[in-house]
Coordinates of C-alpha atoms in Angstrom, one line a residue:
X28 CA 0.0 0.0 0.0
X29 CA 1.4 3.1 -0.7
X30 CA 2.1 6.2 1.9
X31 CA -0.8 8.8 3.0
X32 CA -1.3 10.9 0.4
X33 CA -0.4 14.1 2.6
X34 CA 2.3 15.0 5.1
X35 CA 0.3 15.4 8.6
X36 CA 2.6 17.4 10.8
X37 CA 2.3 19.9 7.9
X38 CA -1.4 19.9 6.9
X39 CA -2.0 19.9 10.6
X40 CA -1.1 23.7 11.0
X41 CA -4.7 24.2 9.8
X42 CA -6.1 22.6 12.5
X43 CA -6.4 25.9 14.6
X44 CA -9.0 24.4 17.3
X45 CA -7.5 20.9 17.6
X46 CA -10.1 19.0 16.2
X47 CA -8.0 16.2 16.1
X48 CA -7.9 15.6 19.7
X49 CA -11.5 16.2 20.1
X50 CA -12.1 13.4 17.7
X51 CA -8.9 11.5 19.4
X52 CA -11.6 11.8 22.8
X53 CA -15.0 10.9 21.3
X54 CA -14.8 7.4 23.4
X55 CA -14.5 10.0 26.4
X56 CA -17.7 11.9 25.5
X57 CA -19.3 8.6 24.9
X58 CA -18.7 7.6 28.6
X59 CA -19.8 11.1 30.1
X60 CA -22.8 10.8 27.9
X61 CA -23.7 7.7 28.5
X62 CA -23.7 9.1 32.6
X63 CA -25.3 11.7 31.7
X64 CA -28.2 9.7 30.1
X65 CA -28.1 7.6 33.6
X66 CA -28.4 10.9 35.8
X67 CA -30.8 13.3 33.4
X68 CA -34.4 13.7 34.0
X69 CA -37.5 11.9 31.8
X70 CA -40.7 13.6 30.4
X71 CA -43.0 14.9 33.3
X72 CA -45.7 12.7 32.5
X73 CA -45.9 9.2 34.1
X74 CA -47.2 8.1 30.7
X75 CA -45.4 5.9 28.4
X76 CA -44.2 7.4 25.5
X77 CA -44.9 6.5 22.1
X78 CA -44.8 8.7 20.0
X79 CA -41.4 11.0 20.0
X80 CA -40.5 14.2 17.8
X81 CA -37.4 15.4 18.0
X82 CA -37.0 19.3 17.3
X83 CA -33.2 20.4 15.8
X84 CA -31.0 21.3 13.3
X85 CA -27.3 20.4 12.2
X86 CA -25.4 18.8 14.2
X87 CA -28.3 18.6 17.1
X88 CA -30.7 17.2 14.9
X89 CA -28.3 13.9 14.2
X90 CA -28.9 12.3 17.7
X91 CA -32.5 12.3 16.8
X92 CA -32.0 11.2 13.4
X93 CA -30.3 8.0 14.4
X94 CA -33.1 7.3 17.4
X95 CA -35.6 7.1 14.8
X96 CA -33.4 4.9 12.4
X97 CA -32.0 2.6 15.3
X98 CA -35.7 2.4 16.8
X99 CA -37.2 1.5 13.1
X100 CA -34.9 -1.7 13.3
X101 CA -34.4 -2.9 16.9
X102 CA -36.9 -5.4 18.6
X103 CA -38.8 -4.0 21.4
X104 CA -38.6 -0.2 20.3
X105 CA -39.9 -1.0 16.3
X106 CA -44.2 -0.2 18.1
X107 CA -42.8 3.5 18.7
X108 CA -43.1 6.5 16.2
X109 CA -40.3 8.7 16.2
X110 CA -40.3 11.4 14.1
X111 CA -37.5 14.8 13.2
X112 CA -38.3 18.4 12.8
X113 CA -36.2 20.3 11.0
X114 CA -37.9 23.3 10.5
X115 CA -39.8 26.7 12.3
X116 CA -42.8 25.2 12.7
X117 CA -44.2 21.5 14.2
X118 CA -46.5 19.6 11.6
X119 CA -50.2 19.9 12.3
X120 CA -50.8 16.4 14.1
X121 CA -48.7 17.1 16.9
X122 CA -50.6 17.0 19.7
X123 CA -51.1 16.1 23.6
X124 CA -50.1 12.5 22.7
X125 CA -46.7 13.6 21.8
X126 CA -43.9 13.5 23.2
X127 CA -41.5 16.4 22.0
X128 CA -38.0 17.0 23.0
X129 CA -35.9 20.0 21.6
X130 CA -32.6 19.5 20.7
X131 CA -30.3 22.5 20.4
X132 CA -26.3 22.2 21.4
X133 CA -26.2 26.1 21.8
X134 CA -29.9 26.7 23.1
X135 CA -30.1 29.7 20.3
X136 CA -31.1 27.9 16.9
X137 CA -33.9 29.8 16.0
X138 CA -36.1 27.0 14.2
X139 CA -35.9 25.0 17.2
X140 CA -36.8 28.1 19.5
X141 CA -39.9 28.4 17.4
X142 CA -40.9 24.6 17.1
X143 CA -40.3 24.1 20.9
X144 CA -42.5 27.6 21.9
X145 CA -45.4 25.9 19.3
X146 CA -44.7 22.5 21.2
X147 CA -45.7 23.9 24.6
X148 CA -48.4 24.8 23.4
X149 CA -49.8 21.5 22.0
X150 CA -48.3 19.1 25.1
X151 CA -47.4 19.2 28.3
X152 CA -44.8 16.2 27.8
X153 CA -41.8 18.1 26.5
X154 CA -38.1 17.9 27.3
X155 CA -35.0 19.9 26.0
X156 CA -31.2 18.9 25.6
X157 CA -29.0 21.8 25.2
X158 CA -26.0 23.4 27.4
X159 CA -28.1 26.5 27.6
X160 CA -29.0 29.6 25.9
X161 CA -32.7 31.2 24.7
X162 CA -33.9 26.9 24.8
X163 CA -32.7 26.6 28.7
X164 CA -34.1 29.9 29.9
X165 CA -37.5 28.3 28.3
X166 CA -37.2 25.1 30.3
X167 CA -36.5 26.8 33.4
X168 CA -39.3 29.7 33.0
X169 CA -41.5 26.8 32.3
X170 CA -40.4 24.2 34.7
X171 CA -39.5 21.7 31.9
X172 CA -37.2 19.0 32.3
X173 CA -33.3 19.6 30.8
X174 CA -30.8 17.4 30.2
X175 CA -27.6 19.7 30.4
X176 CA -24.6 18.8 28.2
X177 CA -21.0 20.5 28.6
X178 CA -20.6 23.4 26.5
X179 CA -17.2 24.5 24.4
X180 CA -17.7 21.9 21.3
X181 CA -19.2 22.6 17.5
X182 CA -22.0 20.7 17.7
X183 CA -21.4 18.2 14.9
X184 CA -18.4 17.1 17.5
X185 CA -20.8 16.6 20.1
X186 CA -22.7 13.6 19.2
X187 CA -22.5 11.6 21.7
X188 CA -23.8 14.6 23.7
X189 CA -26.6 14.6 21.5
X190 CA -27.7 10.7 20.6
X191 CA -26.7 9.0 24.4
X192 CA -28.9 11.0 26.5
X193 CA -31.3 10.1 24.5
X194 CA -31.1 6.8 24.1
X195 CA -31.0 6.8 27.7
X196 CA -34.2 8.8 28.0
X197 CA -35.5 5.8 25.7
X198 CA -34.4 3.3 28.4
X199 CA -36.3 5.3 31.7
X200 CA -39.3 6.5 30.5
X201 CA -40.5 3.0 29.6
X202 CA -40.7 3.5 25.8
X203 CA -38.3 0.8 25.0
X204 CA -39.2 -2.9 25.5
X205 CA -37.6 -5.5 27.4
X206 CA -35.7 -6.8 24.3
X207 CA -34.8 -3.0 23.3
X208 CA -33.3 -2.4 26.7
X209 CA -31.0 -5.3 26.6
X210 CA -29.9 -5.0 23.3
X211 CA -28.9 -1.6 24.1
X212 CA -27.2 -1.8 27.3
X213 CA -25.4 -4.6 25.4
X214 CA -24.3 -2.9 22.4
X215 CA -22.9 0.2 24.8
X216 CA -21.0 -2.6 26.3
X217 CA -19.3 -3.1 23.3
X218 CA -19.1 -0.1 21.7
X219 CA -16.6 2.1 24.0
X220 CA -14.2 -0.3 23.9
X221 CA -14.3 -0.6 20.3
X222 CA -14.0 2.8 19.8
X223 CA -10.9 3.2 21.8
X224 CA -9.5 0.9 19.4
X225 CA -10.6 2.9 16.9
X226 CA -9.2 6.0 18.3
X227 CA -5.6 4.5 18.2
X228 CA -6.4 3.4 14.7
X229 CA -7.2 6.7 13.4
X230 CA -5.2 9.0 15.6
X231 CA -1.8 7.6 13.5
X232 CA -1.3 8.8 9.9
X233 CA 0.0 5.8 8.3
X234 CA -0.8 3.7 5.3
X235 CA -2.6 1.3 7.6
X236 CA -5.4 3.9 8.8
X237 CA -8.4 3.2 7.1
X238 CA -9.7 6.8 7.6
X239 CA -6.5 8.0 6.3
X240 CA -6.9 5.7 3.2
X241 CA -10.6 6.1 2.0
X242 CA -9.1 10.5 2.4
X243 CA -7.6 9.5 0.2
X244 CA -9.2 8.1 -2.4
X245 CA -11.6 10.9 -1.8
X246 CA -9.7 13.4 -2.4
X247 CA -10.5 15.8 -5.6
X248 CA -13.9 14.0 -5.9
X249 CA -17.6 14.6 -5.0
X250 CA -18.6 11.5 -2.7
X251 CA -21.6 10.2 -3.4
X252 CA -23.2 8.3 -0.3
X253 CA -25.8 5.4 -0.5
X254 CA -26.9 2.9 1.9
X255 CA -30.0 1.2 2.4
X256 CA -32.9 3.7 3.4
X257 CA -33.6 2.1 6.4
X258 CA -31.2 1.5 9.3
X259 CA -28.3 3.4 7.8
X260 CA -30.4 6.4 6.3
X261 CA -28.9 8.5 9.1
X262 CA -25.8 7.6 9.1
X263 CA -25.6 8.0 5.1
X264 CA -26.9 11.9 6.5
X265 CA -24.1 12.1 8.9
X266 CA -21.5 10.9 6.3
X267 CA -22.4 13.8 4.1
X268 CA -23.0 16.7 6.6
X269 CA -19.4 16.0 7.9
X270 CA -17.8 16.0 4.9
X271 CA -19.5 19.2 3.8
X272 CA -18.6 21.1 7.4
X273 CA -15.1 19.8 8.0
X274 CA -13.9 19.6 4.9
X275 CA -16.0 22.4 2.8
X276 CA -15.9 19.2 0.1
X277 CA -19.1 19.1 -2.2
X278 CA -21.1 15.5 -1.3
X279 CA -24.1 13.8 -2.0
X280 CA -26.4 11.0 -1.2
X281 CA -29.3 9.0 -1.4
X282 CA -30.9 5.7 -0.5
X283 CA -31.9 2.2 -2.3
X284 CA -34.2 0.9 -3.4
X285 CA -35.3 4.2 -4.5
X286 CA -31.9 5.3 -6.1
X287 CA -32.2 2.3 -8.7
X288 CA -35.5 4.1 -10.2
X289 CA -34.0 7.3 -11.2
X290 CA -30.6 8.4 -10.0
X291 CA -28.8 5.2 -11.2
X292 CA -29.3 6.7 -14.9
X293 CA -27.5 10.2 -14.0
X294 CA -24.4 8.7 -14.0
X295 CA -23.2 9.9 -17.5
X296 CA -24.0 13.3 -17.5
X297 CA -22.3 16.2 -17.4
X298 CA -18.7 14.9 -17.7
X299 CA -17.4 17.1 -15.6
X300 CA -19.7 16.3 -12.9
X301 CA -19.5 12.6 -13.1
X302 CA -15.7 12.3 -13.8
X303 CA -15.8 14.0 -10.0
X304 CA -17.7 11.6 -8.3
X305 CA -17.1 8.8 -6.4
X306 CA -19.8 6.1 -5.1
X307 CA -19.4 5.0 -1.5
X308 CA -21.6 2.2 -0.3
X309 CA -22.9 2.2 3.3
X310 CA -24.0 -2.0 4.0
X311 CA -25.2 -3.9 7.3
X312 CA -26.0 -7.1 7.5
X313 CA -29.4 -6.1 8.7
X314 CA -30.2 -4.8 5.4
X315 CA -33.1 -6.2 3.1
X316 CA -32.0 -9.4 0.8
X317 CA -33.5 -7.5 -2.0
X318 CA -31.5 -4.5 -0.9
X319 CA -28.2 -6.6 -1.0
X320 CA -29.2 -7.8 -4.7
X321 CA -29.7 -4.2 -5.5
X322 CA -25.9 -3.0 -4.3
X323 CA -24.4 -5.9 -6.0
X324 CA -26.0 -5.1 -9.1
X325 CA -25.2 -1.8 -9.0
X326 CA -21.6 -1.9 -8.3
X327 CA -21.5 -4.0 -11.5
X328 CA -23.2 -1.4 -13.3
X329 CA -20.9 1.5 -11.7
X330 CA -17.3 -0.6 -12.0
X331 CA -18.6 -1.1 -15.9
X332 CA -18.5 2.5 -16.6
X333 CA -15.4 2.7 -14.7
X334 CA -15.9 4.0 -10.8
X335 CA -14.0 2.7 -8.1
X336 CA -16.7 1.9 -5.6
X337 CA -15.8 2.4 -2.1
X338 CA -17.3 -0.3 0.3
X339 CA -17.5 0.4 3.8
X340 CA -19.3 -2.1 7.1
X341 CA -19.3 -1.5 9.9
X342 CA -17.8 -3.8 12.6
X343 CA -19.7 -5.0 16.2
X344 CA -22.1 -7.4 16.9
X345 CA -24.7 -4.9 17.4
X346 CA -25.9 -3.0 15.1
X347 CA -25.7 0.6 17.5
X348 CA -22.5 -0.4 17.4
X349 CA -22.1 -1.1 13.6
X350 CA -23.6 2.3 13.5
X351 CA -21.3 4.0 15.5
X352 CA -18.5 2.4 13.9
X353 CA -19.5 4.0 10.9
X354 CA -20.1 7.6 12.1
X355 CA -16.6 7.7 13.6
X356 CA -14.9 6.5 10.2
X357 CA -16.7 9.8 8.6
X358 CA -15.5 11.8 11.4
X359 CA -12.1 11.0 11.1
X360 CA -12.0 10.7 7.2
X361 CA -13.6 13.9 6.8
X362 CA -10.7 15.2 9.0
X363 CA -8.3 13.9 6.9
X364 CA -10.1 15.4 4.1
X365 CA -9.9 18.9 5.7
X366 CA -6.2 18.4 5.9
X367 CA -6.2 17.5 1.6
X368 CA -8.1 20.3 0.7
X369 CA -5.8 23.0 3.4
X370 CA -8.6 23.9 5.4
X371 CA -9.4 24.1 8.8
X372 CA -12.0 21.6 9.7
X373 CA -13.7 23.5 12.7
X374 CA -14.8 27.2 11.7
X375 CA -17.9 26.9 8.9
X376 CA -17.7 30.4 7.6
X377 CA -20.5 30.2 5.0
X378 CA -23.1 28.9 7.7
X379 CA -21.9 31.9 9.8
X380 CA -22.0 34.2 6.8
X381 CA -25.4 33.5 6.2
X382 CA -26.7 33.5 9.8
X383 CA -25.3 37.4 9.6
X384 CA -27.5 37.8 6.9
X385 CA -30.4 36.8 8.5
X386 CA -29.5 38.4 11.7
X387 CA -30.4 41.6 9.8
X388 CA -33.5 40.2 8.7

């Protein structure tokens, strides 16, 4: 195999906020998270919860996003209807019966401000996750439960801030099952130890990091992510927002079967578009047979017209952990990404750019 394609200790003088040690520590923030779950408050109401919308954006909408896709395929949580907002307002159906939980790192992110005020309205069984601002002086004006999470991160680096709480809030207030619980507790049994594994793994630029590898074979191209669109639909999201914000890199995505009815056929136009582009696959074993047909077929198809199709799994017994896996490959790869294209991976100065904007608005 030949050398990284980049020397670190040179591309690393980009790295103005030390990202690297942040990601280095993600099997740190999994463990204070996972305590933090323990410790946090539940919804208010003694009532079981079934039905759960989560209110964010960005980076604090994830943790939500990958509830609803790990609850759509685990045994014992599949009964529950878990839903994301990621807009100003909540939909219309949202009422007493629901369950809403805002989700906002900063506490300021004005969609979630407005869904959450709209949500207070409709239901008394709300909850908020944030490490403060405009969404914690609501809770406390309001006496509504908070989960508090440590401030001083971006909030795409704060996932486990944002998904284990959760998960954890899952676990207490009764809306997992029996066979949900244990699979869970299981799977964070095994996940923190692989990850600290993985940490090593990453945290070396050599020609034996995967992370460093797949960077790559990225690099100069527009990734295109698919996966199955259930079970890994989140993570497929996750792969693409990180790549975008820490590495200001152009990617894409979508999800089979649905891919194989229409966006198979735009690979051959324009030229200068498709020469870019680089298919990554996102499998599980829990994916449909069908499904499985479907990516094998289409990597023929793709290798035909000459792509190199990137194949990724993710490793664990459990599929949380597969999952995870997965998220902190993209993490780290869209590091090393940054690093390719000479730019700091922390500061997103479009996003901000445009929030000034609309801060005069």
């Amino acid at each position: 195999m030949k050398s990284p394609c980049f020397i670190f200790e040179e591309a690393r003088k980009v790295d103005s906020d030390n990202m690297y040690e942040v990601l280095k520590k993600f099997p740190d923030q999994l463990k204070e998270a996972v305590k933090i779950g323990d410790e946090a408050p539940v919804f208010k109401s003694s009532t079981t919860p079934e039905k759960i919308l989560v209110l964010g954006m960005g980076g604090s909408a994830i943790g939500g996003d990958l509830i609803r896709s790990y609850s759509s395929v685990l045994p014992g949580a599949d009964h529950l209807q878990v839903a994301v907002n990621r807009t100003y307002d909540i939909p219309n159906y949202i009422d007493s019966t629901w369950n809403v939980i805002a989700s906002s790192y900063s506490g300021g992110t004005e969609e979630t401000i407005s869904g959450f005020t709209q949500a207070i309205e409709k239901t008394n069984q709300t909850l908020c996750i944030t490490t403060g601002g405009s969404i914690g002086k609501i809770a406390a004006e309001k006496d509504i439960p908070r989960i508090s999470i440590p401030a001083g991160l971006q909030p795409r680096c704060a996932l486990g801030y944002s998904f284990f709480p959760l998960l954890k809030l899952m676990i207490k207030s009764g809306a997992y099952k029996e066979d949900a619980i244990k699979e869970s507790e299981a799977a964070i049994e095994e996940l923190i130890p692989m990850l600290e594994v993985k940490s090593k793994l990453y945290s070396v630029v050599n020609a034996d990091n995967p992370a460093v590898v797949l960077a790559c074979k990225l690099s100069g191209k527009i990734p295109v992510i698919y996966s199955s669109s259930e079970g890994l639909d989140s993570v497929n999201v996750r792969w693409r927002g990180q790549i975008q914000e820490n590495a200001k890199n152009c990617a894409f995505g979508a999800f089979l079967p649905e891919m194989n009815h229409n966006e198979i056929n735009g690979w051959s136009h324009p030229s200068v578009f498709v020469e870019s582009g680089i298919p990554v696959f996102l499998n599980d074993p829990l994916d449909k047979d069908r499904v499985k047909y479907r990516f094998e077929a289409l990597e023929t198809i793709l290798e035909e017209k000459g792509f190199e199709v990137q194949k990724i799994k993710g490793e664990g017994d459990h599929f949380l952990t597969r999952m995870f896996d997965l998220l902190y490959l993209a993490d780290w790869t869209s590091y090393y990404m940054a690093m390719i294209n000479n730019v700091d991976p922390t500061p997103i100065p479009l996003i901000n750019k445009l929030k000034n904007f609309l801060a005069g608005k």
